[in-house]
Amino acid sequence: MPDDIFQRRKKDTLSKSDRSSKKSIDNNISFLCNKINSLRNYYTTSSCSGRIILMIDQEKKGEGLFLKNYHDLISLNQLKKDLSEIKNNKKYRNKIVKFKQEPCIIHIVCRNLEDAEKMLDNAQLSSWKRTGIIATGRRFVVEMSGTEKLEFPIIDKNKILVSDDFLNLIIEKSNNNLKKSWEKIKKLWKLL
């Protein structure tokens, strides 16, 4: 893509308001996005440093599915408090609520295929396991995603399905997964 067209698209994209559900960039990935966006042949379109969510288990996406959204480490007290609030809310009486810990993800638009390949190489050197180039004809996008995740039902018909011992286990595992995601982010930042 000619440089002037790429720079115009980059400027337009980076000037748009944040459309994420969080309405702001995560502190644990913002420094990486800033670094990528400072490079002439790259810009980011979406990112997440990893998160833990409590959400309604439903196939169709829509408003109001996310009940709690954490972009940082969680504690047993916090999780139990939030589960109790959800369990006692009549609004969710006949719903299944699931616990979901998602890995980091980032999408980077690259000026050309050669730039995309360089970014892909850096991703692989930084331990990002799921990486690839999405070519749409108009642009090349590198997608990077971690592989550390958990997902299971945690509330059914206003009943918490798991014990405190299990909650402790998933908190430890989820927090460790988030830390691994953040390490990948730091490694990529250092390589760039």
Short mmCIF file of N, CA and C in Angstrom, two decimals:
data_model
loop_
_atom_site.label_atom_id
_atom_site.label_comp_id
_atom_site.label_asym_id
_atom_site.label_seq_id
_atom_site.Cartn_x
_atom_site.Cartn_y
_atom_site.Cartn_z
N MET A 1 0.84 -1.17 0.00
CA MET A 1 0.00 0.00 0.00
C MET A 1 0.89 1.24 0.00
N PRO A 2 0.57 2.20 -0.83
CA PRO A 2 1.35 3.44 -0.83
C PRO A 2 1.36 4.08 0.56
N ASP A 3 2.52 4.65 0.92
CA ASP A 3 2.71 5.18 2.26
C ASP A 3 1.70 6.27 2.61
N ASP A 4 1.38 7.17 1.68
CA ASP A 4 0.45 8.26 2.00
C ASP A 4 -0.95 7.74 2.34
N ILE A 5 -1.41 6.73 1.63
CA ILE A 5 -2.72 6.15 1.91
C ILE A 5 -2.70 5.45 3.27
N PHE A 6 -1.62 4.70 3.52
CA PHE A 6 -1.49 3.98 4.80
C PHE A 6 -1.49 4.98 5.96
N GLN A 7 -0.72 6.06 5.84
CA GLN A 7 -0.64 7.05 6.93
C GLN A 7 -1.99 7.73 7.16
N ARG A 8 -2.73 7.97 6.11
CA ARG A 8 -4.06 8.58 6.25
C ARG A 8 -5.01 7.62 6.98
N ARG A 9 -4.99 6.35 6.60
CA ARG A 9 -5.84 5.36 7.29
C ARG A 9 -5.44 5.20 8.75
N LYS A 10 -4.13 5.20 8.99
CA LYS A 10 -3.63 5.09 10.36
C LYS A 10 -4.12 6.27 11.20
N LYS A 11 -4.00 7.46 10.67
CA LYS A 11 -4.43 8.66 11.38
C LYS A 11 -5.94 8.62 11.65
N ASP A 12 -6.71 8.23 10.65
CA ASP A 12 -8.17 8.14 10.81
C ASP A 12 -8.55 7.12 11.89
N THR A 13 -7.92 5.96 11.83
CA THR A 13 -8.24 4.90 12.80
C THR A 13 -7.88 5.32 14.21
N LEU A 14 -6.69 5.88 14.39
CA LEU A 14 -6.24 6.23 15.74
C LEU A 14 -6.97 7.44 16.31
N SER A 15 -7.65 8.21 15.47
CA SER A 15 -8.40 9.37 15.96
C SER A 15 -9.83 9.02 16.38
N LYS A 16 -10.28 7.80 16.07
CA LYS A 16 -11.64 7.40 16.42
C LYS A 16 -11.76 7.12 17.91
N SER A 17 -12.97 7.28 18.43
CA SER A 17 -13.20 7.02 19.85
C SER A 17 -13.20 5.51 20.12
N ASP A 18 -12.91 5.16 21.34
CA ASP A 18 -12.84 3.76 21.76
C ASP A 18 -14.23 3.15 21.75
N ARG A 19 -14.40 2.04 21.02
CA ARG A 19 -15.70 1.39 20.93
C ARG A 19 -15.77 0.09 21.74
N SER A 20 -14.78 -0.16 22.56
CA SER A 20 -14.76 -1.40 23.36
C SER A 20 -15.78 -1.30 24.49
N SER A 21 -16.16 -2.44 25.04
CA SER A 21 -17.10 -2.45 26.17
C SER A 21 -16.48 -1.78 27.40
N LYS A 22 -15.17 -1.83 27.50
CA LYS A 22 -14.46 -1.21 28.63
C LYS A 22 -14.39 0.30 28.48
N LYS A 23 -14.41 0.78 27.25
CA LYS A 23 -14.34 2.21 26.91
C LYS A 23 -12.99 2.84 27.22
N SER A 24 -11.97 2.02 27.40
CA SER A 24 -10.61 2.52 27.59
C SER A 24 -9.65 1.37 27.36
N ILE A 25 -8.41 1.71 27.09
CA ILE A 25 -7.39 0.70 26.85
C ILE A 25 -6.85 0.19 28.19
N ASP A 26 -6.53 -1.08 28.26
CA ASP A 26 -5.97 -1.68 29.48
C ASP A 26 -4.58 -1.11 29.75
N ASN A 27 -4.31 -0.82 31.00
CA ASN A 27 -2.97 -0.36 31.38
C ASN A 27 -1.91 -1.41 31.10
N ASN A 28 -2.30 -2.69 31.15
CA ASN A 28 -1.33 -3.77 30.97
C ASN A 28 -0.95 -4.01 29.51
N ILE A 29 -1.57 -3.28 28.58
CA ILE A 29 -1.20 -3.42 27.16
C ILE A 29 -1.04 -2.06 26.48
N SER A 30 -1.41 -0.98 27.16
CA SER A 30 -1.37 0.35 26.53
C SER A 30 0.03 0.73 26.07
N PHE A 31 1.06 0.39 26.85
CA PHE A 31 2.43 0.73 26.47
C PHE A 31 2.85 0.02 25.19
N LEU A 32 2.37 -1.22 24.99
CA LEU A 32 2.68 -1.93 23.75
C LEU A 32 1.96 -1.27 22.57
N CYS A 33 0.69 -0.94 22.76
CA CYS A 33 -0.06 -0.27 21.67
C CYS A 33 0.59 1.06 21.31
N ASN A 34 1.00 1.82 22.32
CA ASN A 34 1.67 3.10 22.05
C ASN A 34 2.95 2.89 21.25
N LYS A 35 3.71 1.87 21.61
CA LYS A 35 4.97 1.57 20.89
C LYS A 35 4.67 1.20 19.44
N ILE A 36 3.69 0.30 19.22
CA ILE A 36 3.34 -0.11 17.86
C ILE A 36 2.84 1.08 17.05
N ASN A 37 1.99 1.89 17.66
CA ASN A 37 1.42 3.04 16.96
C ASN A 37 2.46 4.12 16.65
N SER A 38 3.59 4.08 17.36
CA SER A 38 4.65 5.05 17.07
C SER A 38 5.52 4.61 15.88
N LEU A 39 5.39 3.34 15.49
CA LEU A 39 6.16 2.83 14.34
C LEU A 39 5.46 3.20 13.04
N ARG A 40 6.20 3.65 12.06
CA ARG A 40 5.63 4.19 10.83
C ARG A 40 4.73 3.21 10.08
N ASN A 41 5.08 1.93 10.04
CA ASN A 41 4.37 0.98 9.18
C ASN A 41 3.35 0.11 9.90
N TYR A 42 2.94 0.54 11.11
CA TYR A 42 2.02 -0.27 11.90
C TYR A 42 1.04 0.60 12.68
N TYR A 43 -0.14 0.03 12.97
CA TYR A 43 -1.03 0.62 13.96
C TYR A 43 -1.99 -0.45 14.48
N THR A 44 -2.48 -0.24 15.69
CA THR A 44 -3.36 -1.21 16.33
C THR A 44 -4.82 -0.83 16.08
N THR A 45 -5.66 -1.86 15.98
CA THR A 45 -7.10 -1.60 15.83
C THR A 45 -7.89 -2.09 17.04
N SER A 46 -7.38 -3.11 17.73
CA SER A 46 -8.03 -3.59 18.95
C SER A 46 -7.01 -4.35 19.79
N SER A 47 -7.27 -4.36 21.09
CA SER A 47 -6.36 -5.07 21.98
C SER A 47 -7.05 -5.33 23.32
N CYS A 48 -6.55 -6.34 24.01
CA CYS A 48 -6.98 -6.65 25.37
C CYS A 48 -5.81 -7.39 26.03
N SER A 49 -5.47 -7.00 27.24
CA SER A 49 -4.34 -7.63 27.94
C SER A 49 -4.72 -8.95 28.59
N GLY A 50 -5.96 -9.34 28.45
CA GLY A 50 -6.50 -10.53 29.11
C GLY A 50 -7.50 -10.07 30.15
N ARG A 51 -8.48 -10.92 30.43
CA ARG A 51 -9.50 -10.51 31.39
C ARG A 51 -10.20 -11.73 31.97
N ILE A 52 -10.90 -11.46 33.05
CA ILE A 52 -11.76 -12.45 33.69
C ILE A 52 -13.16 -11.84 33.67
N ILE A 53 -14.15 -12.64 33.24
CA ILE A 53 -15.50 -12.12 33.19
C ILE A 53 -16.49 -13.14 33.77
N LEU A 54 -17.55 -12.59 34.33
CA LEU A 54 -18.72 -13.36 34.69
C LEU A 54 -19.80 -12.90 33.73
N MET A 55 -20.41 -13.84 33.02
CA MET A 55 -21.36 -13.44 31.99
C MET A 55 -22.50 -14.44 31.85
N ILE A 56 -23.60 -13.95 31.31
CA ILE A 56 -24.74 -14.82 31.01
C ILE A 56 -24.30 -15.78 29.91
N ASP A 57 -24.61 -17.06 30.08
CA ASP A 57 -24.28 -18.06 29.07
C ASP A 57 -25.38 -18.05 28.01
N GLN A 58 -25.05 -17.48 26.89
CA GLN A 58 -26.02 -17.32 25.81
C GLN A 58 -25.27 -17.35 24.49
N GLU A 59 -25.83 -18.01 23.50
CA GLU A 59 -25.14 -18.13 22.21
C GLU A 59 -25.08 -16.81 21.46
N LYS A 60 -26.15 -16.04 21.51
CA LYS A 60 -26.20 -14.78 20.79
C LYS A 60 -25.55 -13.67 21.61
N LYS A 61 -24.68 -12.90 21.00
CA LYS A 61 -24.09 -11.76 21.69
C LYS A 61 -25.12 -10.65 21.77
N GLY A 62 -25.00 -9.84 22.81
CA GLY A 62 -25.94 -8.73 22.96
C GLY A 62 -25.63 -7.91 24.19
N GLU A 63 -26.42 -6.89 24.40
CA GLU A 63 -26.27 -6.00 25.54
C GLU A 63 -26.56 -6.75 26.84
N GLY A 64 -25.85 -6.39 27.88
CA GLY A 64 -26.14 -6.89 29.21
C GLY A 64 -25.65 -8.30 29.51
N LEU A 65 -24.84 -8.89 28.65
CA LEU A 65 -24.34 -10.24 28.92
C LEU A 65 -23.21 -10.25 29.94
N PHE A 66 -22.36 -9.22 29.92
CA PHE A 66 -21.23 -9.15 30.85
C PHE A 66 -21.73 -8.61 32.18
N LEU A 67 -21.61 -9.43 33.22
CA LEU A 67 -22.07 -9.03 34.55
C LEU A 67 -20.93 -8.42 35.36
N LYS A 68 -19.75 -9.00 35.24
CA LYS A 68 -18.54 -8.48 35.89
C LYS A 68 -17.38 -8.66 34.92
N ASN A 69 -16.50 -7.68 34.89
CA ASN A 69 -15.40 -7.68 33.95
C ASN A 69 -14.16 -7.19 34.69
N TYR A 70 -13.17 -8.05 34.85
CA TYR A 70 -11.94 -7.71 35.58
C TYR A 70 -10.77 -7.73 34.60
N HIS A 71 -10.00 -6.66 34.58
CA HIS A 71 -8.79 -6.62 33.75
C HIS A 71 -7.54 -6.66 34.62
N ASP A 72 -7.69 -7.17 35.82
CA ASP A 72 -6.56 -7.29 36.73
C ASP A 72 -6.74 -8.58 37.53
N LEU A 73 -5.79 -8.86 38.40
CA LEU A 73 -5.87 -10.06 39.22
C LEU A 73 -7.08 -9.98 40.15
N ILE A 74 -7.66 -11.13 40.48
CA ILE A 74 -8.82 -11.13 41.36
C ILE A 74 -8.50 -11.89 42.65
N SER A 75 -9.32 -11.65 43.66
CA SER A 75 -9.16 -12.33 44.95
C SER A 75 -10.40 -13.17 45.22
N LEU A 76 -10.28 -14.10 46.15
CA LEU A 76 -11.41 -14.94 46.54
C LEU A 76 -12.54 -14.07 47.10
N ASN A 77 -12.20 -13.11 47.95
CA ASN A 77 -13.23 -12.24 48.53
C ASN A 77 -14.01 -11.49 47.47
N GLN A 78 -13.30 -10.93 46.50
CA GLN A 78 -13.97 -10.17 45.43
C GLN A 78 -14.88 -11.08 44.61
N LEU A 79 -14.36 -12.25 44.22
CA LEU A 79 -15.15 -13.16 43.39
C LEU A 79 -16.38 -13.66 44.15
N LYS A 80 -16.21 -14.03 45.41
CA LYS A 80 -17.35 -14.51 46.20
C LYS A 80 -18.41 -13.43 46.37
N LYS A 81 -17.97 -12.20 46.61
CA LYS A 81 -18.90 -11.07 46.76
C LYS A 81 -19.70 -10.89 45.46
N ASP A 82 -19.00 -10.89 44.33
CA ASP A 82 -19.67 -10.67 43.05
C ASP A 82 -20.59 -11.84 42.68
N LEU A 83 -20.16 -13.07 42.96
CA LEU A 83 -21.02 -14.23 42.71
C LEU A 83 -22.28 -14.18 43.57
N SER A 84 -22.12 -13.77 44.81
CA SER A 84 -23.26 -13.66 45.72
C SER A 84 -24.27 -12.63 45.21
N GLU A 85 -23.78 -11.49 44.76
CA GLU A 85 -24.66 -10.44 44.21
C GLU A 85 -25.44 -10.97 43.01
N ILE A 86 -24.75 -11.66 42.13
CA ILE A 86 -25.40 -12.21 40.93
C ILE A 86 -26.41 -13.28 41.32
N LYS A 87 -26.01 -14.17 42.21
CA LYS A 87 -26.87 -15.28 42.66
C LYS A 87 -28.16 -14.76 43.29
N ASN A 88 -28.07 -13.66 44.01
CA ASN A 88 -29.23 -13.11 44.72
C ASN A 88 -30.05 -12.13 43.89
N ASN A 89 -29.65 -11.89 42.67
CA ASN A 89 -30.37 -10.96 41.81
C ASN A 89 -31.47 -11.71 41.05
N LYS A 90 -32.71 -11.33 41.29
CA LYS A 90 -33.86 -12.00 40.65
C LYS A 90 -33.80 -11.92 39.13
N LYS A 91 -33.13 -10.93 38.63
CA LYS A 91 -33.00 -10.74 37.18
C LYS A 91 -32.34 -11.95 36.50
N TYR A 92 -31.48 -12.65 37.23
CA TYR A 92 -30.74 -13.77 36.66
C TYR A 92 -31.24 -15.12 37.17
N ARG A 93 -32.46 -15.15 37.71
CA ARG A 93 -33.02 -16.34 38.37
C ARG A 93 -32.91 -17.61 37.55
N ASN A 94 -33.27 -17.58 36.30
CA ASN A 94 -33.27 -18.80 35.48
C ASN A 94 -32.14 -18.83 34.46
N LYS A 95 -31.08 -18.13 34.78
CA LYS A 95 -29.95 -18.03 33.85
C LYS A 95 -28.78 -18.88 34.31
N ILE A 96 -28.00 -19.30 33.35
CA ILE A 96 -26.71 -19.91 33.64
C ILE A 96 -25.67 -18.80 33.48
N VAL A 97 -24.83 -18.66 34.48
CA VAL A 97 -23.75 -17.67 34.45
C VAL A 97 -22.45 -18.45 34.32
N LYS A 98 -21.58 -17.98 33.43
CA LYS A 98 -20.29 -18.67 33.29
C LYS A 98 -19.13 -17.78 33.70
N PHE A 99 -18.09 -18.44 34.14
CA PHE A 99 -16.81 -17.81 34.47
C PHE A 99 -15.94 -17.99 33.25
N LYS A 100 -15.29 -16.91 32.85
CA LYS A 100 -14.45 -16.97 31.66
C LYS A 100 -13.18 -16.17 31.91
N GLN A 101 -12.04 -16.81 31.70
CA GLN A 101 -10.77 -16.10 31.74
C GLN A 101 -10.21 -16.17 30.33
N GLU A 102 -10.00 -14.99 29.73
CA GLU A 102 -9.56 -14.91 28.34
C GLU A 102 -8.13 -14.40 28.26
N PRO A 103 -7.37 -14.86 27.25
CA PRO A 103 -5.98 -14.42 27.11
C PRO A 103 -5.87 -13.05 26.43
N CYS A 104 -4.65 -12.57 26.35
CA CYS A 104 -4.40 -11.31 25.65
C CYS A 104 -4.65 -11.52 24.14
N ILE A 105 -5.01 -10.41 23.49
CA ILE A 105 -5.20 -10.42 22.04
C ILE A 105 -4.91 -9.02 21.51
N ILE A 106 -4.37 -8.97 20.30
CA ILE A 106 -4.10 -7.68 19.67
C ILE A 106 -4.18 -7.83 18.15
N HIS A 107 -4.69 -6.81 17.49
CA HIS A 107 -4.74 -6.76 16.03
C HIS A 107 -3.91 -5.57 15.57
N ILE A 108 -3.00 -5.84 14.65
CA ILE A 108 -2.06 -4.81 14.18
C ILE A 108 -2.14 -4.73 12.65
N VAL A 109 -2.48 -3.54 12.15
CA VAL A 109 -2.51 -3.33 10.70
C VAL A 109 -1.08 -3.01 10.27
N CYS A 110 -0.65 -3.66 9.18
CA CYS A 110 0.71 -3.51 8.67
C CYS A 110 0.64 -2.93 7.26
N ARG A 111 1.62 -2.11 6.91
CA ARG A 111 1.59 -1.42 5.63
C ARG A 111 1.64 -2.39 4.45
N ASN A 112 2.42 -3.47 4.59
CA ASN A 112 2.51 -4.44 3.49
C ASN A 112 2.81 -5.83 4.06
N LEU A 113 2.88 -6.81 3.19
CA LEU A 113 3.10 -8.19 3.62
C LEU A 113 4.45 -8.35 4.31
N GLU A 114 5.46 -7.70 3.81
CA GLU A 114 6.79 -7.80 4.43
C GLU A 114 6.77 -7.30 5.87
N ASP A 115 6.09 -6.16 6.12
CA ASP A 115 5.96 -5.63 7.49
C ASP A 115 5.17 -6.60 8.37
N ALA A 116 4.13 -7.20 7.80
CA ALA A 116 3.32 -8.17 8.55
C ALA A 116 4.17 -9.38 8.95
N GLU A 117 4.99 -9.85 8.03
CA GLU A 117 5.85 -11.00 8.33
C GLU A 117 6.86 -10.67 9.43
N LYS A 118 7.40 -9.44 9.42
CA LYS A 118 8.33 -9.02 10.48
C LYS A 118 7.63 -9.01 11.84
N MET A 119 6.39 -8.50 11.87
CA MET A 119 5.65 -8.45 13.12
C MET A 119 5.32 -9.86 13.60
N LEU A 120 4.99 -10.72 12.67
CA LEU A 120 4.69 -12.12 13.00
C LEU A 120 5.92 -12.81 13.60
N ASP A 121 7.07 -12.55 13.02
CA ASP A 121 8.32 -13.10 13.56
C ASP A 121 8.55 -12.64 15.00
N ASN A 122 8.33 -11.34 15.25
CA ASN A 122 8.49 -10.81 16.61
C ASN A 122 7.50 -11.44 17.58
N ALA A 123 6.29 -11.67 17.12
CA ALA A 123 5.27 -12.30 17.97
C ALA A 123 5.70 -13.70 18.37
N GLN A 124 6.20 -14.45 17.42
CA GLN A 124 6.61 -15.82 17.70
C GLN A 124 7.82 -15.86 18.64
N LEU A 125 8.74 -14.91 18.48
CA LEU A 125 9.89 -14.82 19.38
C LEU A 125 9.47 -14.41 20.80
N SER A 126 8.30 -13.81 20.92
CA SER A 126 7.80 -13.34 22.22
C SER A 126 6.84 -14.33 22.87
N SER A 127 6.78 -15.54 22.35
CA SER A 127 5.98 -16.64 22.92
C SER A 127 4.48 -16.54 22.66
N TRP A 128 4.06 -15.72 21.70
CA TRP A 128 2.65 -15.70 21.32
C TRP A 128 2.41 -16.95 20.47
N LYS A 129 1.56 -17.84 20.92
CA LYS A 129 1.37 -19.13 20.24
C LYS A 129 0.40 -19.05 19.06
N ARG A 130 -0.67 -18.30 19.23
CA ARG A 130 -1.66 -18.19 18.15
C ARG A 130 -1.47 -16.86 17.43
N THR A 131 -0.79 -16.91 16.30
CA THR A 131 -0.54 -15.70 15.51
C THR A 131 -0.82 -16.00 14.05
N GLY A 132 -1.19 -14.98 13.33
CA GLY A 132 -1.43 -15.17 11.91
C GLY A 132 -1.63 -13.85 11.20
N ILE A 133 -1.57 -13.92 9.89
CA ILE A 133 -1.79 -12.74 9.05
C ILE A 133 -3.14 -12.88 8.38
N ILE A 134 -3.94 -11.85 8.53
CA ILE A 134 -5.24 -11.79 7.87
C ILE A 134 -5.09 -10.80 6.71
N ALA A 135 -5.17 -11.28 5.50
CA ALA A 135 -5.05 -10.41 4.32
C ALA A 135 -6.44 -10.19 3.74
N THR A 136 -6.81 -8.94 3.59
CA THR A 136 -8.15 -8.64 3.06
C THR A 136 -8.11 -8.03 1.67
N GLY A 137 -6.95 -7.96 1.08
CA GLY A 137 -6.83 -7.31 -0.22
C GLY A 137 -6.44 -5.85 -0.05
N ARG A 138 -7.15 -5.16 0.84
CA ARG A 138 -6.85 -3.75 1.11
C ARG A 138 -5.77 -3.58 2.16
N ARG A 139 -5.68 -4.54 3.06
CA ARG A 139 -4.71 -4.39 4.15
C ARG A 139 -4.30 -5.75 4.71
N PHE A 140 -3.18 -5.71 5.44
CA PHE A 140 -2.66 -6.89 6.12
C PHE A 140 -2.76 -6.66 7.62
N VAL A 141 -3.38 -7.59 8.32
CA VAL A 141 -3.54 -7.47 9.76
C VAL A 141 -2.89 -8.69 10.42
N VAL A 142 -2.04 -8.42 11.40
CA VAL A 142 -1.48 -9.50 12.20
C VAL A 142 -2.36 -9.63 13.44
N GLU A 143 -2.83 -10.84 13.67
CA GLU A 143 -3.61 -11.14 14.86
C GLU A 143 -2.76 -12.00 15.77
N MET A 144 -2.64 -11.57 17.04
CA MET A 144 -1.89 -12.33 18.04
C MET A 144 -2.82 -12.59 19.20
N SER A 145 -2.79 -13.83 19.67
CA SER A 145 -3.64 -14.19 20.79
C SER A 145 -2.90 -15.19 21.66
N GLY A 146 -3.06 -15.04 22.97
CA GLY A 146 -2.52 -16.03 23.89
C GLY A 146 -3.40 -17.28 23.88
N THR A 147 -2.94 -18.30 24.53
CA THR A 147 -3.69 -19.56 24.55
C THR A 147 -4.19 -19.90 25.95
N GLU A 148 -3.85 -19.11 26.93
CA GLU A 148 -4.21 -19.40 28.32
C GLU A 148 -5.65 -18.96 28.57
N LYS A 149 -6.55 -19.93 28.76
CA LYS A 149 -7.94 -19.56 29.03
C LYS A 149 -8.65 -20.63 29.84
N LEU A 150 -9.73 -20.21 30.47
CA LEU A 150 -10.62 -21.09 31.24
C LEU A 150 -12.05 -20.66 30.95
N GLU A 151 -12.98 -21.62 30.96
CA GLU A 151 -14.39 -21.27 30.77
C GLU A 151 -15.25 -22.42 31.26
N PHE A 152 -16.23 -22.09 32.11
CA PHE A 152 -17.14 -23.11 32.63
C PHE A 152 -18.33 -22.43 33.30
N PRO A 153 -19.47 -23.16 33.42
CA PRO A 153 -20.61 -22.60 34.15
C PRO A 153 -20.27 -22.51 35.64
N ILE A 154 -20.72 -21.41 36.28
CA ILE A 154 -20.41 -21.23 37.70
C ILE A 154 -21.67 -21.00 38.54
N ILE A 155 -22.75 -20.52 37.90
CA ILE A 155 -24.04 -20.34 38.58
C ILE A 155 -25.12 -20.91 37.66
N ASP A 156 -26.03 -21.65 38.27
CA ASP A 156 -27.20 -22.15 37.53
C ASP A 156 -28.42 -22.00 38.43
N LYS A 157 -29.42 -21.31 37.91
CA LYS A 157 -30.68 -21.10 38.66
C LYS A 157 -30.39 -20.57 40.07
N ASN A 158 -29.59 -19.53 40.13
CA ASN A 158 -29.24 -18.84 41.38
C ASN A 158 -28.52 -19.72 42.39
N LYS A 159 -27.80 -20.72 41.92
CA LYS A 159 -27.01 -21.58 42.80
C LYS A 159 -25.56 -21.60 42.32
N ILE A 160 -24.64 -21.30 43.20
CA ILE A 160 -23.22 -21.39 42.88
C ILE A 160 -22.85 -22.87 42.80
N LEU A 161 -22.27 -23.27 41.69
CA LEU A 161 -22.05 -24.69 41.40
C LEU A 161 -20.75 -25.26 41.96
N VAL A 162 -19.88 -24.41 42.49
CA VAL A 162 -18.55 -24.88 42.89
C VAL A 162 -18.25 -24.50 44.34
N SER A 163 -17.31 -25.22 44.94
CA SER A 163 -16.91 -24.98 46.33
C SER A 163 -15.87 -23.87 46.41
N ASP A 164 -15.62 -23.42 47.63
CA ASP A 164 -14.57 -22.42 47.85
C ASP A 164 -13.20 -22.97 47.45
N ASP A 165 -12.98 -24.26 47.68
CA ASP A 165 -11.71 -24.87 47.27
C ASP A 165 -11.53 -24.75 45.76
N PHE A 166 -12.59 -25.00 45.02
CA PHE A 166 -12.52 -24.89 43.57
C PHE A 166 -12.32 -23.43 43.16
N LEU A 167 -13.03 -22.50 43.82
CA LEU A 167 -12.85 -21.07 43.53
C LEU A 167 -11.39 -20.66 43.75
N ASN A 168 -10.80 -21.12 44.84
CA ASN A 168 -9.38 -20.81 45.09
C ASN A 168 -8.49 -21.32 43.97
N LEU A 169 -8.78 -22.52 43.50
CA LEU A 169 -7.99 -23.11 42.42
C LEU A 169 -8.13 -22.30 41.12
N ILE A 170 -9.35 -21.93 40.77
CA ILE A 170 -9.52 -21.19 39.51
C ILE A 170 -8.98 -19.76 39.60
N ILE A 171 -9.03 -19.18 40.78
CA ILE A 171 -8.45 -17.84 40.95
C ILE A 171 -6.94 -17.91 40.75
N GLU A 172 -6.31 -18.91 41.36
CA GLU A 172 -4.86 -19.07 41.20
C GLU A 172 -4.49 -19.31 39.73
N LYS A 173 -5.23 -20.21 39.08
CA LYS A 173 -4.96 -20.52 37.68
C LYS A 173 -5.21 -19.31 36.78
N SER A 174 -6.32 -18.63 36.99
CA SER A 174 -6.66 -17.46 36.17
C SER A 174 -5.65 -16.34 36.35
N ASN A 175 -5.29 -16.05 37.59
CA ASN A 175 -4.30 -15.00 37.85
C ASN A 175 -2.96 -15.34 37.22
N ASN A 176 -2.55 -16.62 37.29
CA ASN A 176 -1.30 -17.04 36.65
C ASN A 176 -1.39 -16.88 35.13
N ASN A 177 -2.53 -17.22 34.56
CA ASN A 177 -2.72 -17.06 33.12
C ASN A 177 -2.62 -15.60 32.71
N LEU A 178 -3.21 -14.70 33.50
CA LEU A 178 -3.11 -13.27 33.19
C LEU A 178 -1.66 -12.81 33.26
N LYS A 179 -0.94 -13.27 34.26
CA LYS A 179 0.48 -12.90 34.38
C LYS A 179 1.28 -13.38 33.17
N LYS A 180 0.97 -14.58 32.68
CA LYS A 180 1.65 -15.09 31.48
C LYS A 180 1.34 -14.20 30.28
N SER A 181 0.10 -13.77 30.15
CA SER A 181 -0.28 -12.87 29.06
C SER A 181 0.52 -11.57 29.14
N TRP A 182 0.62 -11.02 30.34
CA TRP A 182 1.34 -9.76 30.52
C TRP A 182 2.82 -9.91 30.22
N GLU A 183 3.39 -11.07 30.49
CA GLU A 183 4.79 -11.32 30.15
C GLU A 183 5.00 -11.33 28.64
N LYS A 184 4.07 -11.92 27.90
CA LYS A 184 4.15 -11.91 26.43
C LYS A 184 4.10 -10.50 25.90
N ILE A 185 3.24 -9.70 26.48
CA ILE A 185 3.11 -8.29 26.08
C ILE A 185 4.44 -7.57 26.29
N LYS A 186 5.05 -7.76 27.46
CA LYS A 186 6.34 -7.12 27.77
C LYS A 186 7.44 -7.60 26.83
N LYS A 187 7.46 -8.91 26.54
CA LYS A 187 8.50 -9.45 25.65
C LYS A 187 8.39 -8.82 24.25
N LEU A 188 7.17 -8.72 23.75
CA LEU A 188 6.99 -8.13 22.41
C LEU A 188 7.41 -6.66 22.44
N TRP A 189 7.03 -5.94 23.48
CA TRP A 189 7.41 -4.53 23.61
C TRP A 189 8.93 -4.38 23.57
N LYS A 190 9.64 -5.25 24.27
CA LYS A 190 11.11 -5.18 24.29
C LYS A 190 11.70 -5.47 22.90
N LEU A 191 11.11 -6.43 22.18
CA LEU A 191 11.63 -6.78 20.84
C LEU A 191 11.41 -5.64 19.84
N LEU A 192 10.35 -4.89 20.01
CA LEU A 192 10.07 -3.82 19.05
C LEU A 192 10.95 -2.60 19.32
#
